[in-house]
Every structure is written in structure tokens, then in C-alpha cells.
Amino acid sequence: MSNQPSYKYNPSFCVSTAISDLVLAMSSLYGLIKLCSEEDMSGQFGYIWFGLCLSASALGIFRFGKTEYCATLKEFHVFMSSVAGPIGLPCLASQYYNQSFQEVAVGNLLQITCILPILVHIINISWMKELVGTLVSVISILSLIGGGLIYQNMTVVYAGLCFVAAVPLDREEKIFNVPPVDIFHYLLTAANLLLIRGLYASS
């Protein structure tokens, strides 16, 4: 019996989605390079969001861009997509509170919340992973919007609203013959660019 990966026709093949994933990957790479180029990395954990987002979108390029694919590719893409928000967003929000809003206690608390999704993935209980992941992501997004309003950084508020608008679009049904996931990717791209701009505008 062959141990080679099982290849089959890709029912998820969609050029437009592969392109939107490529655009998202480029914005994530830009954010990752921008943050990692800082001389002082203390208290900066936003690169975790951009790194996870880059990994998920890079996998998405191949998942949606090939007419046939290894069956495990979808599993890796789904996994990276499921952990990017719950783990990456609280790290990003913590950097805003540490660096821009000067609320280190809140930043540390947000940073700790990313441990919860890691634990539930280790425990591997499906309903708990979805519940905790959603809860942590929502708290992180609301903390970004709230912090932006309180400390008058409207750029991060707009980024948070992009996240909010993207949430209902992470599904398969098409809207006017356009895959909602494409719009989802472009909204995340806009959020990434706004987050970088907001972080450096206030630093």
C-alpha cells in the first residue's frame, strides 16, 4: 500500500480566492517585516498575528489556486485559519496597549488570553475550541476599537471595524456571484494596513 499523500480534484478551486489570499499574504508579510525590523522588540507581540495570518493565507493560495491538491493541505489551512485570530489578535491588541495606549496591565492581560485557545486545541474538544476562539477574538477586536476611541486613534478603530465586517463573510455561499471569502480576505488586508499605520502613527 502506497504511503504517498492522496491527491484528488480540488472542489475549492477558485482563482479569485487564491488572488485575495495572495493580497492578504502580502499585507501580512509587510506587517511582519515592519514589526520585526524594530530594534527594541520588548512588549511587541503583534508579529505573531501577522505571522499566523501570513501562514494561513499562504496555504490558502495553494488550496484555492490548484485544480488538484493533497488532502492534508485543506486540513493545514483550516487549522492555521482557526488559530490565527484567537492566538494572533490578542497578541496584536496587547502590543497596542503596551506601545501606543501605555496601558501595560491591560496589554499583559490580553497577552495571557491567547493561552486559552492554545490549551483548548491541546485538549481538542471541538465545541470548546470554537467557543473560546470566538470569545477571545471578539474581546481582542473590541479592545482595539475601545482603545482607539478612548485614546483617539481612529485608524485602529477603522481596522477593528474591518474585522467586525469580515466576520459574517467567512463562509462559502456567494454574494452576487462573488465568494464572500474574497471580501473577507480584502477586509483583513485593509485591517492589516490600518493596524500598521495606526501603530506607528501613535508611537
XYZ file of C-alpha atoms in Angstrom:
203
model
C 0.000 0.000 0.000
C 1.392 3.398 -1.016
C 2.309 5.914 1.662
C 2.117 8.790 -0.805
C -0.304 11.671 0.018
C -3.765 11.298 -1.528
C -4.313 13.748 -4.394
C -7.742 14.493 -5.845
C -9.645 17.133 -7.764
C -9.932 20.341 -5.755
C -13.600 21.320 -5.254
C -12.409 24.548 -3.587
C -10.511 25.701 -6.703
C -11.177 29.403 -7.224
C -8.695 31.774 -8.852
C -10.242 34.896 -7.313
C -9.924 33.436 -3.800
C -6.310 32.445 -4.430
C -5.610 36.019 -5.557
C -7.321 37.521 -2.500
C -5.265 35.186 -0.304
C -2.132 36.380 -2.109
C -3.034 40.015 -1.406
C -3.659 39.161 2.256
C -0.341 37.309 2.445
C 1.489 40.353 1.057
C -0.090 42.669 3.640
C 0.784 40.186 6.391
C 4.371 39.941 5.177
C 4.618 43.727 5.132
C 3.356 43.919 8.711
C 5.694 41.138 9.824
C 8.743 42.805 8.278
C 7.737 46.189 9.663
C 7.408 44.941 13.244
C 10.418 42.639 13.184
C 12.648 45.465 11.930
C 12.245 47.268 15.261
C 15.412 47.460 17.363
C 13.503 47.072 20.622
C 11.121 44.106 20.464
C 10.212 44.132 24.163
C 6.467 44.104 24.716
C 5.854 43.692 20.990
C 3.869 40.618 20.075
C 1.892 41.874 17.085
C 4.242 39.982 14.784
C 2.536 36.763 15.974
C -0.735 37.898 14.353
C 0.987 38.825 11.100
C 3.000 35.588 11.093
C -0.044 33.387 11.639
C -2.068 35.370 9.111
C 0.767 35.000 6.582
C 0.922 31.237 7.154
C -2.842 30.781 6.761
C -3.079 32.939 3.632
C -0.028 31.290 2.031
C -1.654 27.898 2.496
C -4.875 29.360 1.088
C -3.084 30.387 -2.110
C -2.290 26.735 -2.820
C -5.576 25.366 -1.522
C -7.706 27.604 -3.746
C -5.217 28.068 -6.585
C -4.635 24.445 -7.622
C -7.036 22.237 -9.574
C -5.814 19.283 -7.544
C -4.209 19.201 -4.137
C -3.034 16.985 -1.320
C -5.934 16.211 1.017
C -3.840 17.283 4.010
C -3.405 20.789 2.572
C -7.008 21.655 3.413
C -6.520 20.380 6.960
C -3.426 22.537 7.492
C -5.160 25.592 6.012
C -8.264 25.131 8.153
C -6.107 24.674 11.250
C -3.962 27.766 10.634
C -7.061 29.823 9.842
C -8.705 28.667 13.065
C -5.771 29.658 15.297
C -4.689 32.891 13.595
C -7.450 35.012 15.149
C -7.728 33.512 18.645
C -3.952 33.467 19.165
C -2.783 36.336 16.963
C -5.362 39.035 17.701
C -4.832 39.217 21.496
C -1.079 39.447 20.845
C -1.668 42.316 18.436
C -4.057 44.071 20.824
C -1.548 43.673 23.660
C 1.095 45.454 21.611
C -1.268 48.373 21.047
C -1.913 48.654 24.775
C 1.769 48.270 25.648
C 3.193 50.533 22.975
C 0.518 53.022 21.927
C -2.045 53.273 24.710
C 0.504 52.945 27.541
C -1.734 50.557 29.485
C 0.703 47.756 30.235
C -1.604 45.950 32.674
C -4.316 45.641 30.015
C -1.713 44.626 27.443
C -0.420 41.850 29.686
C -3.954 40.621 30.350
C -4.698 40.457 26.628
C -1.465 38.611 26.069
C -2.446 35.992 28.640
C -5.796 35.367 26.902
C -4.028 33.859 23.900
C -3.031 30.945 26.136
C -6.671 29.798 26.368
C -7.037 28.894 22.651
C -3.730 27.021 22.810
C -4.953 24.965 25.770
C -8.300 24.064 24.196
C -6.543 22.995 20.993
C -4.372 20.694 23.078
C -7.468 19.314 24.830
C -9.086 19.047 21.362
C -12.766 19.490 22.187
C -14.443 20.891 19.062
C -17.227 22.966 20.627
C -14.824 24.383 23.207
C -12.282 25.383 20.543
C -14.951 27.286 18.621
C -16.407 28.937 21.725
C -13.091 30.005 23.265
C -11.663 31.046 19.888
C -14.656 33.248 19.124
C -14.718 34.747 22.614
C -11.008 35.628 22.631
C -11.182 37.083 19.109
C -14.220 39.233 19.960
C -12.603 40.520 23.157
C -9.437 41.404 21.238
C -11.301 43.250 18.477
C -13.489 45.160 20.930
C -10.419 46.081 22.976
C -8.789 47.522 19.857
C -11.887 49.531 18.965
C -12.387 50.675 22.564
C -8.750 51.650 22.966
C -8.805 53.530 19.684
C -11.856 55.517 20.766
C -10.523 56.268 24.243
C -7.042 57.256 23.094
C -8.265 58.945 19.893
C -6.565 56.641 17.430
C -9.259 56.336 14.792
C -7.042 54.323 12.455
C -7.186 51.321 14.785
C -10.938 51.866 15.182
C -11.354 51.553 11.411
C -9.173 48.425 11.475
C -11.397 46.949 14.183
C -14.496 47.723 12.137
C -12.920 45.904 9.182
C -12.593 42.847 11.421
C -16.223 43.191 12.509
C -17.405 43.483 8.898
C -15.320 40.455 7.906
C -16.780 38.066 10.495
C -20.053 37.164 8.680
C -18.198 36.781 5.363
C -16.094 33.775 6.339
C -18.453 31.315 4.608
C -18.933 29.583 1.257
C -22.204 30.978 -0.148
C -21.647 33.510 -2.918
C -22.848 37.125 -2.824
C -23.725 38.414 -6.304
C -21.569 35.608 -7.732
C -18.591 36.742 -5.622
C -17.231 34.357 -2.971
C -17.693 36.077 0.424
C -14.304 34.748 1.498
C -12.706 37.023 -1.127
C -14.274 40.071 0.524
C -13.228 38.589 3.878
C -9.601 38.490 2.719
C -9.663 42.058 1.380
C -11.174 43.358 4.623
C -8.403 41.630 6.592
C -5.875 43.163 4.204
C -7.312 46.625 4.867
C -7.252 45.902 8.605
C -3.592 44.874 8.432
C -2.552 48.052 6.658
C -4.585 50.220 9.015
C -3.157 48.438 12.065
C 0.419 49.115 10.970
C -0.395 52.720 10.166
C -2.159 53.226 13.484
C 0.637 51.626 15.456
C 3.338 53.856 14.007
C 1.192 56.984 13.852
C 0.831 56.830 17.630
C 4.340 55.698 18.508
